[in-house]
Short mmCIF file of C-alpha atoms and ligand atoms in Angstrom, two decimals:
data_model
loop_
_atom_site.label_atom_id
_atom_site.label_comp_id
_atom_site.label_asym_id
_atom_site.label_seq_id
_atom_site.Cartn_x
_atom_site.Cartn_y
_atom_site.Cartn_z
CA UNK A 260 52.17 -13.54 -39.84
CA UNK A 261 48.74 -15.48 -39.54
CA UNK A 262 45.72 -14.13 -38.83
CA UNK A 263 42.55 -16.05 -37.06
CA UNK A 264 39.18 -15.19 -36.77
CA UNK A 265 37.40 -14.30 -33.33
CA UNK A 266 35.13 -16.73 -34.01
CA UNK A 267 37.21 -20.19 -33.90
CA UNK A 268 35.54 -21.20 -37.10
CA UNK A 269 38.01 -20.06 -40.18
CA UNK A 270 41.23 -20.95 -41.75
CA UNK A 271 43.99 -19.57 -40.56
CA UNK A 272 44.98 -16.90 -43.51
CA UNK A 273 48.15 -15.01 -44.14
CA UNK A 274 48.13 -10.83 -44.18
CA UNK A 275 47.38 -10.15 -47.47
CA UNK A 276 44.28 -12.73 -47.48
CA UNK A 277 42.81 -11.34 -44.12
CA UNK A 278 43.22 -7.54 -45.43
CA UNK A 279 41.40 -8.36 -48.61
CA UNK A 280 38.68 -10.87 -46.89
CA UNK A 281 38.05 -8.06 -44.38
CA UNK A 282 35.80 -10.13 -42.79
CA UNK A 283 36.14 -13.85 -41.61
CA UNK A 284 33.88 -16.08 -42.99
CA UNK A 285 32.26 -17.65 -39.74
CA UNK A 286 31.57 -14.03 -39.59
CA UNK A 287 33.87 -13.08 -36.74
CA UNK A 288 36.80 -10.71 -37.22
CA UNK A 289 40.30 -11.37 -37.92
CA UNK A 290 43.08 -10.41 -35.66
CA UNK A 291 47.03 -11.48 -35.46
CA UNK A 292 47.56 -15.36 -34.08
CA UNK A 293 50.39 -13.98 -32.12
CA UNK A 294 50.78 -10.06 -31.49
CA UNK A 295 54.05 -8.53 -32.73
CA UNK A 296 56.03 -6.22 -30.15
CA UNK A 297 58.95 -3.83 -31.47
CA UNK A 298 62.13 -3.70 -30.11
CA UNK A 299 63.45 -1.49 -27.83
CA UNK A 300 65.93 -0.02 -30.18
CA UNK A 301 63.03 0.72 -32.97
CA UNK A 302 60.82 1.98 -30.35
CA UNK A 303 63.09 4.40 -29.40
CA UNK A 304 64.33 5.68 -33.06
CA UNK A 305 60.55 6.02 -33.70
CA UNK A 306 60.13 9.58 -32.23
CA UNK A 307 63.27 11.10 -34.72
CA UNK A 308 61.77 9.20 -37.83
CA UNK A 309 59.41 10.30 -40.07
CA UNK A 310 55.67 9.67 -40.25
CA UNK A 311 55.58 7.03 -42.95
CA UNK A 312 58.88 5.57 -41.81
CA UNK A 313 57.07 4.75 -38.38
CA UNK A 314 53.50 3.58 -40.78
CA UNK A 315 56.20 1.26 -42.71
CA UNK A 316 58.01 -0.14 -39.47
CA UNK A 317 54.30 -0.29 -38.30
CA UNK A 318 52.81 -2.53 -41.35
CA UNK A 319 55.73 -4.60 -41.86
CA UNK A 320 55.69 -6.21 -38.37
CA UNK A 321 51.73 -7.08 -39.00
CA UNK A 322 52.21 -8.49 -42.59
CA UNK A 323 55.41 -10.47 -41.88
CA UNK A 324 56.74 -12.01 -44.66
CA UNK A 325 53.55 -10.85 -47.05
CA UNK A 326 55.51 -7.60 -47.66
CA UNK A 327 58.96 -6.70 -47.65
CA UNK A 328 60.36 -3.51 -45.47
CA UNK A 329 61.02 -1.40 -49.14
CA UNK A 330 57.05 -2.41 -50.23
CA UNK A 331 55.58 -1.63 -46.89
CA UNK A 332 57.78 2.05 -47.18
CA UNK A 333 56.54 2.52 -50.51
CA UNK A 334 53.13 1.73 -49.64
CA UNK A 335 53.12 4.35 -46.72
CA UNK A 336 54.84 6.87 -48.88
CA UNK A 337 52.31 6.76 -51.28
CA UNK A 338 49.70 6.92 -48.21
CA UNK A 339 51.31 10.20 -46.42
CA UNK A 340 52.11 12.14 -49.33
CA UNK A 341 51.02 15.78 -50.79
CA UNK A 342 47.23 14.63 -50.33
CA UNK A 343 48.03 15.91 -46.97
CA UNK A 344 47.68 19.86 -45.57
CA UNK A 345 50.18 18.96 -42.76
CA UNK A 346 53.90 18.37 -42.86
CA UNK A 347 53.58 16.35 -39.52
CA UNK A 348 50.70 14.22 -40.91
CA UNK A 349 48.83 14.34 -37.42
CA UNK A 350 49.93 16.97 -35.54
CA UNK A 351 49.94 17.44 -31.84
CA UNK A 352 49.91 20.95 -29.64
CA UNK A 353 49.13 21.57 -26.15
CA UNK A 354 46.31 23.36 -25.76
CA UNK A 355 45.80 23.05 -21.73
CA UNK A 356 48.20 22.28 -18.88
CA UNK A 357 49.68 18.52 -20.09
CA UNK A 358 46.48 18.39 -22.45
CA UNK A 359 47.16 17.89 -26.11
CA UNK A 360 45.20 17.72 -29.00
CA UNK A 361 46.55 15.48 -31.90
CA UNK A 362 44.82 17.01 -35.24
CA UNK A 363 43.81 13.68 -37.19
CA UNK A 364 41.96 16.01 -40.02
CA UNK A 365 44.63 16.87 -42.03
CA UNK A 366 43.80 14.34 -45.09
CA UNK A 367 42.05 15.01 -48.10
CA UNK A 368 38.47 14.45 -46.50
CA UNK A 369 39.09 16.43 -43.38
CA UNK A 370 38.36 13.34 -40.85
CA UNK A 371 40.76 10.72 -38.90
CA UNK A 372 39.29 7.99 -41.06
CA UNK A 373 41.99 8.76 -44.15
CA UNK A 374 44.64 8.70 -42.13
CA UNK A 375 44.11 4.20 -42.62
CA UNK A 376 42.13 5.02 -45.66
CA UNK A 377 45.04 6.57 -47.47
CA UNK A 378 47.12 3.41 -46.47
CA UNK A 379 44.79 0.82 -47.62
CA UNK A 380 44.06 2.53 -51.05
CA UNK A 381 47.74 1.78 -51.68
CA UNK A 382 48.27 -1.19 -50.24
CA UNK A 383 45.10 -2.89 -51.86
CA UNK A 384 46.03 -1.47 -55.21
CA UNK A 385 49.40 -3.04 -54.56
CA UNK A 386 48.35 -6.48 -53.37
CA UNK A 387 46.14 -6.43 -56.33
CA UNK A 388 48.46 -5.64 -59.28
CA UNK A 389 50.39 -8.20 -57.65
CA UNK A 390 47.98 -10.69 -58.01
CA UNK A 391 46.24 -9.73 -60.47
CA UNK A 392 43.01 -9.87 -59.20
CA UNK A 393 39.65 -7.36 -59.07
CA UNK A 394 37.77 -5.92 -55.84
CA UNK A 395 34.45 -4.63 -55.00
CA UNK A 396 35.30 -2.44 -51.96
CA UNK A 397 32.44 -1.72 -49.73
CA UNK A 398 31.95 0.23 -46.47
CA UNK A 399 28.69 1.23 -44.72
CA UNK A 400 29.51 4.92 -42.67
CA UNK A 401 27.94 6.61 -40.37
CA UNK A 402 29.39 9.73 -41.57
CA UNK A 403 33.18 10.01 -42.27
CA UNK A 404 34.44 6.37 -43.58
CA UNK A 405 32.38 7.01 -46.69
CA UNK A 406 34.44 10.03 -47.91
CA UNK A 407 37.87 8.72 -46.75
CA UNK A 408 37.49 5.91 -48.97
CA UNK A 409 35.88 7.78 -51.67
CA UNK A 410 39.22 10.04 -51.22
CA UNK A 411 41.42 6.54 -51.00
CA UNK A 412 39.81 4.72 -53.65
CA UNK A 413 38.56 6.86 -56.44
CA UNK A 414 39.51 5.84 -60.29
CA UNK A 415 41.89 3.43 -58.43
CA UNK A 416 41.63 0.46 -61.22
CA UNK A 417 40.70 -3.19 -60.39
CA UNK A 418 38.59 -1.11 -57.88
CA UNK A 419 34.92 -0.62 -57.74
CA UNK A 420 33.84 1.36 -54.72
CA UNK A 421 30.30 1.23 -52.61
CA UNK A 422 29.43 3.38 -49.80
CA UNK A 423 26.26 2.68 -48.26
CA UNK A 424 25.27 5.86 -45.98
CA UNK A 425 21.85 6.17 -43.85
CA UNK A 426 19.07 8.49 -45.22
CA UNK A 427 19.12 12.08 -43.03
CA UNK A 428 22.04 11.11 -40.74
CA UNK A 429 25.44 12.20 -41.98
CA UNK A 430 26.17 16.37 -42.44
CA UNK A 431 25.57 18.25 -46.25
CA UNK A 432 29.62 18.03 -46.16
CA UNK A 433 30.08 14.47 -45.07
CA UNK A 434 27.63 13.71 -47.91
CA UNK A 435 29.23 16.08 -50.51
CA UNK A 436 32.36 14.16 -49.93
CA UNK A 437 30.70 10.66 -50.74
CA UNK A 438 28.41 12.09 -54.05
CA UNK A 439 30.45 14.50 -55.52
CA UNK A 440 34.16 13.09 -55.73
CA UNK A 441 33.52 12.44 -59.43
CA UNK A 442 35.40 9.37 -59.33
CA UNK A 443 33.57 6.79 -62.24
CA UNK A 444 33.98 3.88 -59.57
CA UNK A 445 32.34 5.52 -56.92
CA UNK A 446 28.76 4.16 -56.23
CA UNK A 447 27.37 6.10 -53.02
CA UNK A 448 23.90 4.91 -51.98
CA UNK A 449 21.52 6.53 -49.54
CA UNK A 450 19.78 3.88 -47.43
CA UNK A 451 16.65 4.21 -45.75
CA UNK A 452 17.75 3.28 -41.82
CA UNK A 453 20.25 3.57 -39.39
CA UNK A 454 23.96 3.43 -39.41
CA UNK A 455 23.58 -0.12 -37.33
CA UNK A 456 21.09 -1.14 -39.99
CA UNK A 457 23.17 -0.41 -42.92
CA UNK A 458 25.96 -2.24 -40.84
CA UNK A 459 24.41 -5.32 -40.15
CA UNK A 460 22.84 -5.05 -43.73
CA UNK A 461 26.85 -5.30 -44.65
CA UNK A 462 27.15 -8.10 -42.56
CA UNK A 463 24.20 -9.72 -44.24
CA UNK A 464 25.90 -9.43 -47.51
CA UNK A 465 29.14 -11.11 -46.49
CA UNK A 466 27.52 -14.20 -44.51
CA UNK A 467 26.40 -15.13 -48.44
CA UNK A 468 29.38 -16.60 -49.05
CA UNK A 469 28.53 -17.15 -53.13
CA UNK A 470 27.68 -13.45 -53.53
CA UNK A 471 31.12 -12.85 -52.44
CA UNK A 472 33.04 -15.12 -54.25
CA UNK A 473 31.10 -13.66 -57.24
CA UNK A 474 31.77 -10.13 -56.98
CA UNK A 475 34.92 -10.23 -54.79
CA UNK A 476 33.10 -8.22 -52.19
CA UNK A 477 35.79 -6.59 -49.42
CA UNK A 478 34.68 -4.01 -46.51
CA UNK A 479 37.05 -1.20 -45.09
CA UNK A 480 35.02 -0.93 -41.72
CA UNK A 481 37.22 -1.15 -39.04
CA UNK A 482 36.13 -4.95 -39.07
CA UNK A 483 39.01 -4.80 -41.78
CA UNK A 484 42.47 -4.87 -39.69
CA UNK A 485 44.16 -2.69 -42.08
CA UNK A 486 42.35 0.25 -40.10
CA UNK A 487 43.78 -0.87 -37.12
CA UNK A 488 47.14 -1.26 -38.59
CA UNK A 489 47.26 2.17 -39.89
CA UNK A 490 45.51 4.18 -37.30
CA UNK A 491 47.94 2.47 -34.17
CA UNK A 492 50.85 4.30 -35.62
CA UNK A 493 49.25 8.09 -34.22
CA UNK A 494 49.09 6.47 -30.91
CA UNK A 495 52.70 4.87 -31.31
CA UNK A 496 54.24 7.63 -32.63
CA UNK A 497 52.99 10.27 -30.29
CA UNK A 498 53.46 8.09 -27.47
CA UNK A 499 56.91 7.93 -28.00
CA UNK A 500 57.44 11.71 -28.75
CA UNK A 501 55.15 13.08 -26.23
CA UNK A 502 55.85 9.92 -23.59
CA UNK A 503 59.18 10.45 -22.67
CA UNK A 504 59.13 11.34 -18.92
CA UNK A 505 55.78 9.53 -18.06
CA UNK A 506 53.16 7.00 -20.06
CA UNK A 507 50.54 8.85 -22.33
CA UNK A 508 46.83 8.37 -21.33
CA UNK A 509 44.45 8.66 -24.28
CA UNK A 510 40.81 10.15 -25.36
CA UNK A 511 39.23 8.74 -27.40
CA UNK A 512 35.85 9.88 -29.37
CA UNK A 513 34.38 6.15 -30.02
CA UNK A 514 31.69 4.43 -32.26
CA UNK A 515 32.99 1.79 -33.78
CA UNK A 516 35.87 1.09 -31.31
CA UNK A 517 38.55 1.01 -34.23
CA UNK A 518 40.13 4.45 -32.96
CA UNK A 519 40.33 2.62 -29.25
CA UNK A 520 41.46 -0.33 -30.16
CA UNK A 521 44.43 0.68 -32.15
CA UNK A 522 45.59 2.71 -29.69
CA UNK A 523 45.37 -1.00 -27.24
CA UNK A 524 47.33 -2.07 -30.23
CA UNK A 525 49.91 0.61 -30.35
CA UNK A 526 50.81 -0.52 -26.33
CA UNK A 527 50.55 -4.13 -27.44
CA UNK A 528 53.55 -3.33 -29.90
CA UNK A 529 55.39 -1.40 -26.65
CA UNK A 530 54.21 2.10 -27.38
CA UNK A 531 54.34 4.12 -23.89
CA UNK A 532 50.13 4.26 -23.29
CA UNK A 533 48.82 4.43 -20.30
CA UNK A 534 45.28 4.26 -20.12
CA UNK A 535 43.12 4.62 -23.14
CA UNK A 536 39.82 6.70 -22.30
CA UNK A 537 36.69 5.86 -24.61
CA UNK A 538 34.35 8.43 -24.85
CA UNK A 539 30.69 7.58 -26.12
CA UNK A 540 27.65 10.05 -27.32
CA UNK A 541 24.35 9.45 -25.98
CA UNK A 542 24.60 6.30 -27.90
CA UNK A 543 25.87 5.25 -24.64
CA UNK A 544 25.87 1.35 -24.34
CA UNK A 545 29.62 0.37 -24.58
CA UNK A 546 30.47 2.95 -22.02
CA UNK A 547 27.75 1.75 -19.76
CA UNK A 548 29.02 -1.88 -20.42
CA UNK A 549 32.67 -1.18 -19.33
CA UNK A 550 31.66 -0.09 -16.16
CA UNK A 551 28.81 -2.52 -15.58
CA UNK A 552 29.62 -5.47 -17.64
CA UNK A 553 26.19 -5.52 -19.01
CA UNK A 554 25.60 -4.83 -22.75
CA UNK A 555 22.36 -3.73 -23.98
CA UNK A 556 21.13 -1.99 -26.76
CA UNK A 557 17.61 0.03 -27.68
CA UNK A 558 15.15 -0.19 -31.01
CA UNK A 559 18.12 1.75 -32.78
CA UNK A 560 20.60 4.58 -32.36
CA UNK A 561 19.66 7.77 -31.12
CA UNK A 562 20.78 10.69 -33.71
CA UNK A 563 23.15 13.11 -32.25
CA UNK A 564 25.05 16.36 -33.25
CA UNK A 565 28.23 13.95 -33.41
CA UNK A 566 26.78 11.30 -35.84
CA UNK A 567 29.82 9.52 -36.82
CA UNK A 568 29.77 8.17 -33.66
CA UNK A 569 25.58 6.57 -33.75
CA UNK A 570 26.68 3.65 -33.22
CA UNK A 571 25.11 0.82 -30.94
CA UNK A 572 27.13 -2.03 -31.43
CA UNK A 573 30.65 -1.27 -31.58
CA UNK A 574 32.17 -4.10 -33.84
CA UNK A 575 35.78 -3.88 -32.61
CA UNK A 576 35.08 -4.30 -29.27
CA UNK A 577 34.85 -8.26 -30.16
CA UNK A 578 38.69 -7.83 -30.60
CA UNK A 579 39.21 -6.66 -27.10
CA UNK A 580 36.52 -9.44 -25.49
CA UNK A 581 38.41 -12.00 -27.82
CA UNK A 582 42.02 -10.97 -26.25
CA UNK A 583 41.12 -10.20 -22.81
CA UNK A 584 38.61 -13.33 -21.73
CA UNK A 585 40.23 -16.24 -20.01
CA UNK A 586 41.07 -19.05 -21.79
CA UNK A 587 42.82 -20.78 -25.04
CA UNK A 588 41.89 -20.00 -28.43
CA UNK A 589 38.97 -22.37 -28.64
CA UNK A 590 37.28 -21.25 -25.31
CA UNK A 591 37.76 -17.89 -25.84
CA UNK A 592 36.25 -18.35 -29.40
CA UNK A 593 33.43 -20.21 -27.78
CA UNK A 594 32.81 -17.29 -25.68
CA UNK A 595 32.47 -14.80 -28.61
CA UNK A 596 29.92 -16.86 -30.70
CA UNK A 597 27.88 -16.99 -27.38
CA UNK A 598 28.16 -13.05 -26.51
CA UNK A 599 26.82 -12.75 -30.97
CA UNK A 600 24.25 -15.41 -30.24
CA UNK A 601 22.96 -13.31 -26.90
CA UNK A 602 22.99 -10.01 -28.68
CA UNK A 603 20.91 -11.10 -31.80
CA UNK A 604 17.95 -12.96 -29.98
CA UNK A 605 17.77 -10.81 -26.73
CA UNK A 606 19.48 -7.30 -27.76
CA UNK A 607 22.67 -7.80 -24.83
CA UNK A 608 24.65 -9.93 -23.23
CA UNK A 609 27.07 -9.73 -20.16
CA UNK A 610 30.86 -9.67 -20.08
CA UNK A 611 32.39 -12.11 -17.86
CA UNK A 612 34.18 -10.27 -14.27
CA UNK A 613 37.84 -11.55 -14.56
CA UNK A 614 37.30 -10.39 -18.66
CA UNK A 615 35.88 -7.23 -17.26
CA UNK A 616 38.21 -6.33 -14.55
CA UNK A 617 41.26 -7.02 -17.76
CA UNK A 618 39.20 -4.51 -20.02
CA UNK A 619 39.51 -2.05 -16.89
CA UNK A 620 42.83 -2.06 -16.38
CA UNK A 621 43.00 -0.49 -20.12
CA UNK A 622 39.90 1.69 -21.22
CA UNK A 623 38.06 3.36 -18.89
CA UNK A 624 34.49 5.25 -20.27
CA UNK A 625 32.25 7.70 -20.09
CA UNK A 626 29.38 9.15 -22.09
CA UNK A 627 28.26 12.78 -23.20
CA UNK A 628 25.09 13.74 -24.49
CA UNK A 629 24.13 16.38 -27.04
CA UNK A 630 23.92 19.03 -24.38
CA UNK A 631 26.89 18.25 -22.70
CA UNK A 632 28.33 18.05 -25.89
CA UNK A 633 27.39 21.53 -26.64
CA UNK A 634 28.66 22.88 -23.44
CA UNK A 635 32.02 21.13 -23.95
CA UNK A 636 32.54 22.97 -27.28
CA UNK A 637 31.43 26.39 -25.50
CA UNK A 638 34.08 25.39 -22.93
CA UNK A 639 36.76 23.97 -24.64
CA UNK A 640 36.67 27.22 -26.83
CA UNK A 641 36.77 29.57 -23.49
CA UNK A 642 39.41 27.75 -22.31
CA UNK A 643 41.89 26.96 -24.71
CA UNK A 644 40.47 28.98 -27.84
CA UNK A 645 40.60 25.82 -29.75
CA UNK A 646 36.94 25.47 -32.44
CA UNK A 647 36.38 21.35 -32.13
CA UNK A 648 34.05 19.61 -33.88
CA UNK A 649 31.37 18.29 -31.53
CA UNK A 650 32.79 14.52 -31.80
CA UNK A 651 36.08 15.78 -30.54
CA UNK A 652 33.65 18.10 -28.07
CA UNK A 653 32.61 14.31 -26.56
CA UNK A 654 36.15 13.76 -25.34
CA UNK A 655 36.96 17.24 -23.97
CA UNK A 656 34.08 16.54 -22.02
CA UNK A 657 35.15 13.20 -20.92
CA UNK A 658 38.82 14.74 -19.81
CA UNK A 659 37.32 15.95 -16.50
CA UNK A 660 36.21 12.30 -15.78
CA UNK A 661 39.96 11.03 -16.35
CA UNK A 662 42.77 10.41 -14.09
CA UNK A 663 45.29 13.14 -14.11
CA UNK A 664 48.45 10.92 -13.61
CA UNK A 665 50.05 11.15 -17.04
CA UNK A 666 49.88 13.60 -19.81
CA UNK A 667 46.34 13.28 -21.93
CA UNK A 668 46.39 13.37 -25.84
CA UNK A 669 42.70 14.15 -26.80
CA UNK A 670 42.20 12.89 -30.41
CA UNK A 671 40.82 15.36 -33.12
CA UNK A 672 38.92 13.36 -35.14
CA UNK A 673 37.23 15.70 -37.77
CA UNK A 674 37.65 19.24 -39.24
CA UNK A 675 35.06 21.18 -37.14
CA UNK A 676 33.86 22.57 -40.74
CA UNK A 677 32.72 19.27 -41.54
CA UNK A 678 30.19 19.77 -39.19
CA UNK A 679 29.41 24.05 -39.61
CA UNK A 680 25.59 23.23 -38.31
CA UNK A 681 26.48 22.60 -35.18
CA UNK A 682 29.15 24.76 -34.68
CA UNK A 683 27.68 27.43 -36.27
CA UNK A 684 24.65 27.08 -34.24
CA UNK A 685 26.62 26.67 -30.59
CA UNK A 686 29.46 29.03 -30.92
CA UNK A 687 27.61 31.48 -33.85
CA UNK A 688 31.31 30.98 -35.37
CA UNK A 689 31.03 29.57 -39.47
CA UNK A 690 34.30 27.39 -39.58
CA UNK A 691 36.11 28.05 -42.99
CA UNK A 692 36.26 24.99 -45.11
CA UNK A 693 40.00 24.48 -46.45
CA UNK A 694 40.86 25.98 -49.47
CA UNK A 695 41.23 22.48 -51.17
CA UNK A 696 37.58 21.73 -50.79
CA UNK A 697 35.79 24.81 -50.93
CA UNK A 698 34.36 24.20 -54.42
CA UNK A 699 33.22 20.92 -52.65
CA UNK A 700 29.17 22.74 -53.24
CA UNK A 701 29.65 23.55 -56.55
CA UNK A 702 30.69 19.93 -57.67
CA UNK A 703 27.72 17.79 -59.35
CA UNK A 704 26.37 15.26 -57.13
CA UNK A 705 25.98 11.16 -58.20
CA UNK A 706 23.92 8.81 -55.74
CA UNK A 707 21.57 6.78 -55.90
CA UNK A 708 18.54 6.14 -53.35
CA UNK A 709 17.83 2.44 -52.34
CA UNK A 710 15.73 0.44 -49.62
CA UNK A 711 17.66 -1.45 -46.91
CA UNK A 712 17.41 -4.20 -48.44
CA UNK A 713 19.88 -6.92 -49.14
CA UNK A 714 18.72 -8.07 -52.33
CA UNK A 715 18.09 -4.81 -53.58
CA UNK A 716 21.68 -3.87 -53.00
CA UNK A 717 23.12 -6.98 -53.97
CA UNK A 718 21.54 -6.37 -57.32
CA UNK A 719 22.72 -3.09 -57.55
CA UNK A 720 26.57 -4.32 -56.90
CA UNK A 721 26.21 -6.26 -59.32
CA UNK A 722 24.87 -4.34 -62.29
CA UNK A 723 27.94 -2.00 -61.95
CA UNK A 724 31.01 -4.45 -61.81
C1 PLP B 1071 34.46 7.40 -37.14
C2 PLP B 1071 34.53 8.58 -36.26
C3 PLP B 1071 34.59 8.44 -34.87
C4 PLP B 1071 34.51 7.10 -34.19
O1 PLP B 1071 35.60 6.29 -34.47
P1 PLP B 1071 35.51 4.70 -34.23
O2 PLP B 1071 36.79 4.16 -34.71
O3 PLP B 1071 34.34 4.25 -35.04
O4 PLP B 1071 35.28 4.51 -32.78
C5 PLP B 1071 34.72 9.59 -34.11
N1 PLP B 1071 34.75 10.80 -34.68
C6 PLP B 1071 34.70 10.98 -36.02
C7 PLP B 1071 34.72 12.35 -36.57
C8 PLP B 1071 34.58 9.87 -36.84
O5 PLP B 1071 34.52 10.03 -38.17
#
């Protein structure tokens, strides 16, 4: 399987070199030269199988010959094992007439983000035994990708891990998860800015091309397809349990647009979705832009109650422009650069119709704010006696907006007492934290506090590897 960058400007690279890259290094992100589909006799074994059994059939068909079907099983039974507090992994009830909510908070840090994490920590730690060979992981998180990989990575060897979080914006438990996992190769800096700021600070870091080489620097954003790998088999293997009689439309809590566009990935392999329904915060600009076609983006995000998703520029939706604007690889490249070039100098750019009218036809949008927010976890309580967290609370809001053709599998993308603030301070209820991580305030705490500043934290990097 070979993997090209978005940006027309790399190698071509084989699985295991784009999962450890992360990143291409014209700065674009990597996705599959052609897509893999399953056949129709796997896709319809899928809903008796087990979880991993679907993760294995799921990362074998994107890493081709880079794996073999026993490794990638291994790998994913490694991934879904007794870290989890669910037998079904990511379990789905319906809570409402043809409404279901899929629980993705079932892993060891309580948000959707280890359900991939879990995966890559094994398959990096395999691909690196294998070749012998060191990483410096990184992430920058608004929130929740910090403490999955902290979860996925910690006193892993050949791994040293960095998790750059903004100052103020993530919860007391999102942070606890990030400071006090008392893994030795966990490094979790606090960075004076924005989530967007310490992303494009990442970005910063991997456009110097030496600095990588030198400390073998590799992100697990969701610009890293492993994510997207591991997080389309929810959407695959619910579709195909839950999709029997009709397709399965989607909703979908979105920041980053890695939970969106694995589900688009899960119908690309011939999962039964229907349409896939983003929902957006007040941080608002990629819903407005699917309906508009114009991008555009403020000073910096706005800080909600639902802060993993404060997110302005949503770096996976490049994937979906990349796939769905007209053209051969080269133009459609071409396009891309120009879209990055618009949005550094002038803060937006505009999506072509024809590209726009393709993204239509799969994700539809719409946007909550932190009052509406608040009502929709007031609601969805009343209703269905259900206690979401308030990024969850974003898509119950966005159901009513949705068609009603198919059934609707809202996504559950964090424990609601990773978030007790808010909840406590809308529904006056103090959600329990699970018994496996309610010492999680007694642990000590390690960080460190830097400036957002490249060469600070490039300095930093490399006084600990
Ligand atoms: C990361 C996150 C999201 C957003 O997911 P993306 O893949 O970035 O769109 C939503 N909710 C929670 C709880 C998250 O941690």
């Amino acid at each position: 399987m070979k993997y090209i960058s978005t940006r027309g400007n790399s190698p071509e690279v084989g699985f295991i070199d784009a999962i450890l890259a992360g990143l291409a290094p014209d700065g674009g992100l990597y996705v599959p030269k052609e897509w893999p589909r399953l056949d129709e006799d796997v896709l319809a074994k899928i809903d008796d199988l087990p979880y991993y059994e679907v993760a294995a059939i799921v990362l074998k068909s994107f890493a081709g010959d880079d794996l073999s079907l026993e490794t990638a099983r291994a790998i994913c039974a490694q991934a879904y094992d007794k870290q989890w507090h669910d037998n079904d992994i990511v379990p789905s009830r319906e809570i409402a007439p043809n409404t279901y909510l899929m629980e993705l908070f079932h892993g060891p840090s309580l948000a959707f983000k280890d359900v991939a994490m879990q995966m890559i920590g094994a398959l990096f730690e395999y691909c690196l035994d294998r070749r012998g060979e060191k990483l410096s992981v990184i992430c920058a998180t608004s929130g929740d990708t910090g403490g999955a990989a902290v979860e996925a990575f910690k006193n892993k060897k050949n791994i040293e891990l960095f998790v750059l979080m903004p100052d103020g914006r993530v919860s007391e438990v999102q942070k606890r998860f990030m400071t006090a996992s008392g893994g030795d190769n966990v490094h979790a800096l606090i960075l004076d800015g924005d989530f967007d700021g310490a992303q494009t600070l990442l970005k910063g870091l991997f456009a110097d091309k030496e600095f990588v080489k030198e400390v073998k620097l590799a992100p697990v954003n969701s610009v890293n397809f492993a994510r997207i790998i591991a997080q389309c088999v929810y959407f695959l293997k619910s579709a195909q349990v839950l999709g029997k009689k009709s397709k399965i439309d989607y909703v979908v809590p979105t920041g980053n647009f890695g939970d969106a566009l694995s589900g688009w990935v899960a119908k690309k392999l011939g999962a039964n979705i229907g349409m896939i329904n983003i929902a957006n915060n007040a941080n608002n600009a990629l819903a407005i832009a699917m309906k508009t076609g114009h991008f555009q983006i403020g000073e910096s995000s706005v800080a909600t109650i639902s802060p993993a998703m404060d997110i302005q520029i949503p770096s996976n939706f490049e994937r979906v422009m990349y796939e769905l604007a007209n053209g051969d690889e080269k133009s459609r490249a071409q396009t891309i650069v120009d879209i990055y070039a618009s949005l550094k100098a002038k803060h937006q750019f505009d999506i072509a119709p024809d590209t726009l009218a393709q993204i239509g036809k799969e994700f539809q949008s719409s946007y909550a704010d932190d009052e509406t927010t608040r009502i929709a976890v007031n609601d969805c309580h009343e209703k269905t006696n259900e206690v979401i967290c308030p990024h969850t609370a974003v898509g119950w809001d966005a159901i009513k907006n949705c068609r009603k053709d198919n059934p609707i599998i809202l996504l559950a993308t964090a424990h609601p007492a990773k978030f007790p603030e808010a909840i406590v301070e809308i529904l006056g209820i103090n959600p329990d934290l699970p018994n496996f991580v309610s010492d999680l305030f007694d642990r000590p705490e390690k960080y460190e506090k830097l400036a957002l500043n490249e060469n600070i934290i490039k300095n930093y990097i490399r006084s600990k590897i």
